[in-house]
Amino acid sequence: GFTRGMIEILKANENGAGVTHVLVMDDDIVLDTDVLLRTYTLLSLRKPEYADVFVGGAMLRLDRPNIQVENGAAWNQGQLISHKANFDLTKVDLCVANELEERHEYNAWWYCCIPIAVVRPDNLPMPIFIRGDDIEYGLRNCKRLVTLNGICVWHEPFESKYSSSMYYYILRNQCIDNSMHCPGYDANALKADLRSQVMGEVNRYRYKNADLLIRGVRDFLKGIDWLEALHKEIMAYGYKAQPVDQLDVPFDYSRYLYATKEEEKSKGKLKKLKVKLTRNGWLVPPTRENTVVSMMHMTAYNAYRVQKVLNYDSNSQKGFVTERSKEEYSRCVREMKACMKEIDAQFDAAAQSYRERCGEVRSLDFWKKYLNLDK
């Protein structure tokens, strides 16, 4: 949708529309329309040497509208840094601190205003949505980003939007973005990321998420010629939340709260040593039949020596159940190790294909075919 909008603006400018900036926004934000006036005023008053600046809007929580989630960001090879996170903007000192300049690499597209000089037929976004297209476009084009108190939107917090499919997209698109913009990110770095993330999901008994991580890497390794839209298929594979009364683990709110407290206890040195020596409990039998944990904030320790886990979302009051399985553990580890061998053999060629040929998939000709605009 963002790219289609850019194409229509380019077409309008050919007919003399005189559009100077493109404003991209998520379709599920809440916007104070004064933000548009503030953005327009800022751009109208900027000096000529700042003609290339992007204007980024901060994201605030919809459920706690005074709390900021991010005000510009750094990519950091996929280890994202959200600037000024958790600022309470009812506090004057934090509003002042919110104006301190930091090293930005992009602004997410919940609100980002882009100069039209950047939006060219040979410089459109990469077709790597759902996650990462805004990051890549920023890494490629955003040399200077301006953020300003009062230019912001409200968005549902990410913990309210859990989706297994994101595991596929985040790691796959991290590989694509890094291959073009972070030459120091090599096969060994990807193997380390893959191992950390797969074992994290295996230790949470979320084997489907581990599968999606591995599939995302394997699809990246196929190179740029493979790049396809598989969203329906990816969405269908992951975990689906259901009403808790339809699940085979009884919901117990006190146990849900207890799991959070237990997580705090796990931070002691003795607990950490015990978890490490038993590989998060896999080398010893389970001692608890089930537990209830936060779907979004579950940690590996929450599953320590538990047979079944009800992953619960307090906003929707739905959940899904995962279960300890040594067979699935072994299968995921085998697949991960096989994928690591594939990374050793194919990473350099895949990364090179994106670096050298990315122009093919961000051109107007490509997007017209992709969106069936020639018909």
Coordinates of C-alpha atoms in Angstrom, one line a residue:
G1 CA 0.0 0.0 0.0
F2 CA 2.8 2.5 0.8
T3 CA 4.5 1.8 -2.5
R4 CA 1.3 2.1 -4.4
G5 CA 0.7 5.5 -2.8
M6 CA 4.2 6.6 -3.9
I7 CA 3.5 5.5 -7.4
E8 CA 0.3 7.4 -7.6
I9 CA 2.1 10.6 -6.3
L10 CA 4.8 10.2 -8.9
K11 CA 2.0 9.9 -11.5
A12 CA 0.3 13.0 -10.2
N13 CA 3.5 15.0 -10.2
E14 CA 4.0 14.1 -13.9
N15 CA 0.7 16.0 -14.4
G16 CA 1.9 19.0 -12.5
A17 CA 0.6 18.3 -9.0
G18 CA 3.7 19.7 -7.3
V19 CA 3.8 17.3 -4.3
T20 CA 6.9 18.0 -2.3
H21 CA 6.6 15.3 0.4
V22 CA 5.1 11.9 0.9
L23 CA 3.6 11.1 4.3
V24 CA 3.4 7.4 5.2
M25 CA 1.3 6.3 8.2
D26 CA -0.1 3.0 9.5
D27 CA -3.8 2.5 9.1
D28 CA -4.4 1.6 12.7
I29 CA -3.0 4.8 14.4
V30 CA -4.8 7.6 16.2
L31 CA -3.8 11.0 14.9
D32 CA -4.3 14.5 16.2
T33 CA -4.8 16.4 13.0
D34 CA -2.7 19.3 14.5
V35 CA 0.3 17.0 13.8
L36 CA -0.2 17.6 10.1
L37 CA -0.1 21.3 10.6
R38 CA 3.0 21.1 12.7
T39 CA 4.7 19.0 10.1
Y40 CA 3.7 21.4 7.3
T41 CA 4.9 24.4 9.3
L42 CA 8.2 22.8 10.2
L43 CA 8.9 22.0 6.5
S44 CA 7.8 25.4 5.4
L45 CA 10.3 27.1 7.7
R46 CA 13.3 24.8 7.2
K47 CA 16.5 26.3 5.7
P48 CA 17.5 25.3 2.1
E49 CA 20.4 23.1 3.4
Y50 CA 17.8 20.9 5.1
A51 CA 15.8 20.1 2.0
D52 CA 16.6 16.4 2.4
V53 CA 15.4 15.9 6.0
F54 CA 12.9 13.3 6.9
V55 CA 10.3 14.2 9.6
G56 CA 9.6 11.4 12.0
G57 CA 6.6 11.0 14.3
A58 CA 7.1 9.4 17.7
M59 CA 4.8 6.5 18.7
L60 CA 2.9 6.7 22.0
R61 CA 0.9 3.9 23.6
L62 CA -2.9 3.9 22.9
D63 CA -3.7 2.3 26.2
R64 CA -1.4 4.7 28.2
P65 CA -1.3 7.7 26.0
N66 CA 1.3 9.6 28.0
I67 CA 3.9 6.9 27.5
Q68 CA 6.3 7.0 24.5
V69 CA 7.4 3.8 22.8
E70 CA 9.9 5.2 20.3
N71 CA 11.1 8.5 19.0
G72 CA 13.3 7.6 16.1
A73 CA 15.5 4.5 16.1
A74 CA 18.8 2.9 15.2
W75 CA 18.9 -0.3 13.2
N76 CA 22.1 -1.7 14.9
Q77 CA 22.3 -4.7 12.6
G78 CA 18.9 -5.9 13.8
Q79 CA 19.4 -5.3 17.5
L80 CA 17.0 -2.4 17.4
I81 CA 17.5 0.7 19.6
S82 CA 14.2 2.6 20.2
H83 CA 15.2 6.1 21.2
K84 CA 13.5 7.6 24.3
A85 CA 11.5 4.5 25.0
N86 CA 9.1 4.6 28.0
F87 CA 9.3 8.4 28.4
D88 CA 6.3 9.7 30.4
L89 CA 5.6 12.9 28.4
T90 CA 3.5 14.4 31.2
K91 CA 6.9 15.1 32.9
V92 CA 8.5 18.4 31.8
D93 CA 12.1 17.1 32.2
L94 CA 11.4 14.2 29.9
C95 CA 9.8 16.5 27.3
V96 CA 13.0 18.5 27.3
A97 CA 15.1 15.3 27.1
N98 CA 12.9 14.2 24.2
E99 CA 14.5 16.9 22.1
L100 CA 18.1 15.7 22.6
E101 CA 19.6 14.6 19.3
E102 CA 20.7 11.0 18.9
R103 CA 22.0 9.0 16.0
H104 CA 19.0 8.0 13.9
E105 CA 19.0 5.4 11.1
Y106 CA 15.3 5.4 10.3
N107 CA 11.9 6.3 11.5
A108 CA 9.1 3.7 11.5
W109 CA 6.3 4.2 9.1
W110 CA 3.6 4.7 11.6
Y111 CA 4.4 8.3 10.8
C112 CA 7.2 9.3 8.5
C113 CA 7.3 12.3 6.1
I114 CA 9.7 11.8 3.2
P115 CA 11.0 14.4 0.7
I116 CA 9.8 13.7 -2.9
A117 CA 13.4 13.9 -4.2
V118 CA 13.9 10.5 -2.6
V119 CA 10.7 9.0 -4.0
R120 CA 11.9 8.2 -7.6
P121 CA 11.0 5.5 -10.1
D122 CA 14.3 3.8 -9.4
N123 CA 14.2 4.2 -5.6
L124 CA 11.0 2.7 -4.4
P125 CA 10.7 0.4 -1.3
M126 CA 11.8 -3.2 -1.3
P127 CA 8.9 -5.8 -1.4
I128 CA 9.8 -7.2 2.0
F129 CA 6.8 -6.3 4.1
I130 CA 5.4 -7.1 6.7
R131 CA 8.4 -6.0 8.7
G132 CA 11.6 -4.3 7.6
D133 CA 10.6 -2.4 4.5
D134 CA 10.5 0.9 6.4
I135 CA 13.8 0.1 8.0
E136 CA 15.5 -0.7 4.7
Y137 CA 14.1 2.5 3.0
G138 CA 15.4 4.5 5.9
L139 CA 18.8 2.9 5.9
R140 CA 19.0 3.7 2.2
N141 CA 17.7 7.2 2.1
C142 CA 17.3 8.8 5.6
K143 CA 20.5 10.8 6.0
R144 CA 19.0 13.3 8.4
L145 CA 15.9 12.8 10.6
V146 CA 14.1 15.5 12.5
T147 CA 11.8 14.6 15.4
L148 CA 9.8 17.1 17.4
N149 CA 7.7 17.2 20.5
G150 CA 4.1 17.3 19.3
I151 CA 4.7 15.3 16.2
C152 CA 3.5 11.9 17.2
V153 CA 0.8 9.3 16.9
W154 CA -0.9 6.8 19.2
H155 CA -0.7 3.1 18.4
E156 CA -1.8 -0.1 20.0
P157 CA 1.2 -1.5 22.0
F158 CA 3.0 -4.3 20.2
E159 CA 2.5 -6.7 23.1
S160 CA -1.2 -6.6 22.2
K161 CA -0.5 -7.8 18.7
Y162 CA 1.3 -11.2 19.1
S163 CA 1.7 -13.1 15.9
S164 CA 3.9 -16.1 15.1
S165 CA 4.3 -14.9 11.6
M166 CA 6.5 -12.1 12.8
Y167 CA 9.3 -14.6 13.7
Y168 CA 9.5 -15.5 10.0
Y169 CA 9.6 -11.9 8.8
I170 CA 11.8 -10.3 11.4
L171 CA 14.7 -12.6 10.9
R172 CA 14.4 -13.1 7.2
N173 CA 14.1 -9.3 6.6
Q174 CA 16.9 -8.7 9.1
C175 CA 19.1 -10.8 6.8
I176 CA 18.0 -8.9 3.7
D177 CA 18.5 -5.4 5.3
N178 CA 21.9 -6.4 6.7
S179 CA 23.1 -7.9 3.4
M180 CA 22.6 -4.5 1.7
H181 CA 23.6 -2.1 4.5
C182 CA 25.8 -3.9 7.1
P183 CA 28.7 -5.6 5.3
G184 CA 30.1 -6.7 8.7
Y185 CA 27.1 -8.9 9.3
D186 CA 28.4 -12.3 8.0
A187 CA 27.5 -16.0 8.1
N188 CA 28.8 -16.4 11.7
A189 CA 26.7 -13.4 12.9
L190 CA 23.6 -15.0 11.3
K191 CA 24.3 -18.4 12.8
A192 CA 24.6 -16.8 16.3
D193 CA 21.3 -15.0 15.8
L194 CA 19.6 -18.1 14.5
R195 CA 20.8 -20.2 17.4
S196 CA 19.9 -17.7 20.0
Q197 CA 16.4 -17.2 18.6
V198 CA 15.6 -20.8 17.8
M199 CA 16.8 -22.1 21.2
G200 CA 14.8 -19.3 22.9
E201 CA 11.6 -20.5 21.2
V202 CA 12.4 -24.2 21.8
N203 CA 12.9 -23.5 25.5
R204 CA 9.5 -21.8 25.5
Y205 CA 8.0 -25.0 23.8
R206 CA 7.1 -22.8 20.8
Y207 CA 8.3 -25.2 18.1
K208 CA 6.3 -23.6 15.3
N209 CA 8.0 -20.3 15.9
A210 CA 11.4 -22.1 15.7
D211 CA 10.3 -23.6 12.4
L212 CA 9.3 -20.1 11.1
L213 CA 12.7 -18.7 12.1
I214 CA 14.5 -21.5 10.2
R215 CA 12.3 -21.1 7.2
G216 CA 12.9 -17.4 7.1
V217 CA 16.7 -17.9 7.0
R218 CA 16.3 -20.6 4.3
D219 CA 14.2 -18.4 2.2
F220 CA 16.8 -15.6 2.5
L221 CA 19.5 -18.0 1.4
K222 CA 17.6 -18.6 -1.9
G223 CA 18.7 -15.1 -2.9
I224 CA 16.8 -12.3 -4.5
D225 CA 15.4 -14.3 -7.4
W226 CA 13.2 -16.2 -4.9
L227 CA 11.6 -13.2 -3.2
E228 CA 7.9 -14.0 -2.9
A229 CA 4.8 -12.9 -1.0
L230 CA 3.8 -15.9 1.2
H231 CA 1.8 -14.1 3.9
K232 CA -1.3 -16.3 3.8
E233 CA 0.9 -19.5 4.1
I234 CA 3.0 -18.1 6.9
M235 CA 0.0 -16.8 8.8
A236 CA -1.6 -20.2 8.6
Y237 CA 1.3 -22.0 10.1
G238 CA 1.8 -20.2 13.4
Y239 CA 0.0 -20.4 16.7
K240 CA -3.6 -19.3 16.9
A241 CA -5.1 -17.8 20.0
Q242 CA -8.5 -19.2 21.2
P243 CA -10.9 -18.4 24.0
V244 CA -9.3 -19.9 27.1
D245 CA -12.3 -22.0 28.0
Q246 CA -11.7 -24.0 24.8
L247 CA -8.1 -25.0 25.8
D248 CA -7.0 -28.1 27.7
V249 CA -5.1 -26.2 30.3
P250 CA -7.4 -24.4 32.9
F251 CA -6.9 -20.7 33.1
D252 CA -5.9 -19.5 36.6
Y253 CA -5.3 -15.8 36.9
S254 CA -3.4 -16.2 40.2
R255 CA -1.1 -18.6 38.5
Y256 CA -0.6 -16.1 35.7
L257 CA 0.5 -13.5 38.2
Y258 CA 2.6 -16.0 40.0
A259 CA 4.6 -16.8 36.8
T260 CA 5.7 -13.1 36.6
K261 CA 6.9 -13.2 40.2
E262 CA 8.7 -16.5 39.6
E263 CA 10.5 -14.9 36.7
E264 CA 11.9 -12.3 39.1
K265 CA 13.2 -15.0 41.4
S266 CA 15.0 -16.7 38.5
K267 CA 17.5 -13.8 38.3
G268 CA 19.5 -15.1 41.4
K269 CA 22.9 -16.6 40.8
L270 CA 21.9 -20.1 42.1
K271 CA 18.8 -20.2 39.9
K272 CA 20.7 -19.1 36.9
L273 CA 23.3 -21.8 37.5
K274 CA 20.7 -24.5 37.9
V275 CA 18.9 -23.4 34.7
K276 CA 22.1 -23.5 32.8
L277 CA 23.3 -26.9 34.0
T278 CA 20.0 -28.5 33.2
R279 CA 19.6 -26.7 29.9
N280 CA 16.5 -24.9 31.1
G281 CA 15.2 -28.1 32.6
W282 CA 15.5 -30.4 29.6
L283 CA 17.9 -32.7 31.4
V284 CA 15.6 -33.3 34.3
P285 CA 12.0 -34.4 34.5
P286 CA 9.1 -31.8 34.8
T287 CA 7.9 -31.1 38.3
R288 CA 4.7 -29.1 37.3
E289 CA 1.9 -30.2 35.1
N290 CA 1.1 -26.8 33.7
T291 CA 1.4 -23.0 34.1
V292 CA -0.1 -19.8 32.7
V293 CA 2.2 -17.1 31.3
S294 CA 2.1 -13.9 29.3
M295 CA 1.9 -14.6 25.6
M296 CA 4.0 -11.6 24.7
H297 CA 6.4 -11.5 27.7
M298 CA 7.0 -15.2 28.4
T299 CA 10.6 -16.1 29.0
A300 CA 12.3 -19.5 28.8
Y301 CA 12.4 -19.7 32.6
N302 CA 8.6 -19.6 32.7
A303 CA 8.7 -23.1 31.1
Y304 CA 11.3 -24.5 33.4
R305 CA 10.3 -28.0 34.4
V306 CA 6.7 -27.5 33.3
Q307 CA 4.8 -30.0 31.0
K308 CA 2.3 -27.6 29.5
V309 CA 2.1 -23.9 29.1
L310 CA -0.9 -21.7 28.5
N311 CA 0.2 -18.6 26.7
Y312 CA -2.3 -16.0 27.7
D313 CA -3.1 -12.5 26.2
S314 CA -4.8 -10.4 28.8
N315 CA -6.1 -7.9 26.2
S316 CA -8.1 -10.4 24.1
Q317 CA -8.5 -12.9 27.0
K318 CA -7.4 -15.7 24.6
G319 CA -4.5 -18.0 24.5
F320 CA -2.8 -21.1 23.0
V321 CA -1.1 -24.1 24.7
T322 CA 2.4 -25.4 24.1
E323 CA 3.8 -28.6 25.5
R324 CA 7.2 -29.9 26.4
S325 CA 8.3 -32.5 23.8
K326 CA 11.8 -34.0 23.6
E327 CA 11.0 -35.2 20.1
E328 CA 10.1 -31.7 18.9
Y329 CA 13.2 -30.3 20.8
S330 CA 15.5 -32.8 19.0
R331 CA 13.8 -32.1 15.6
C332 CA 14.2 -28.3 15.9
V333 CA 17.8 -28.6 16.9
R334 CA 18.5 -30.9 14.0
E335 CA 16.8 -28.5 11.6
M336 CA 18.7 -25.6 13.1
K337 CA 22.1 -27.3 12.7
A338 CA 21.2 -28.3 9.1
C339 CA 20.3 -24.7 8.4
M340 CA 23.6 -23.5 9.9
K341 CA 25.4 -25.7 7.3
E342 CA 23.3 -24.1 4.6
I343 CA 24.3 -20.7 5.9
D344 CA 28.0 -21.6 5.6
A345 CA 27.5 -22.7 2.0
Q346 CA 25.0 -20.1 0.7
F347 CA 25.2 -16.9 2.8
D348 CA 27.8 -15.0 0.8
A349 CA 26.1 -15.7 -2.6
A350 CA 22.6 -14.7 -1.2
A351 CA 23.9 -11.5 0.4
Q352 CA 25.7 -10.6 -2.8
S353 CA 22.6 -11.1 -4.9
Y354 CA 20.7 -8.6 -2.7
R355 CA 23.6 -6.1 -2.7
E356 CA 24.2 -6.2 -6.4
R357 CA 20.6 -6.6 -7.7
C358 CA 18.4 -4.9 -5.2
G359 CA 17.7 -2.2 -7.8
E360 CA 15.7 -4.7 -9.8
V361 CA 13.0 -5.1 -7.1
R362 CA 12.7 -1.5 -6.1
S363 CA 12.1 -0.1 -9.6
L364 CA 8.8 1.2 -10.9
D365 CA 8.8 -1.5 -13.6
F366 CA 9.0 -4.3 -11.0
W367 CA 6.3 -2.8 -8.8
K368 CA 3.9 -2.3 -11.8
K369 CA 4.2 -6.0 -12.5
Y370 CA 3.9 -6.9 -8.8
L371 CA 0.8 -4.9 -8.3
N372 CA -0.7 -5.8 -11.7
L373 CA -0.8 -2.1 -12.7
D374 CA -0.1 -2.8 -16.4
K375 CA -3.4 -4.5 -16.9

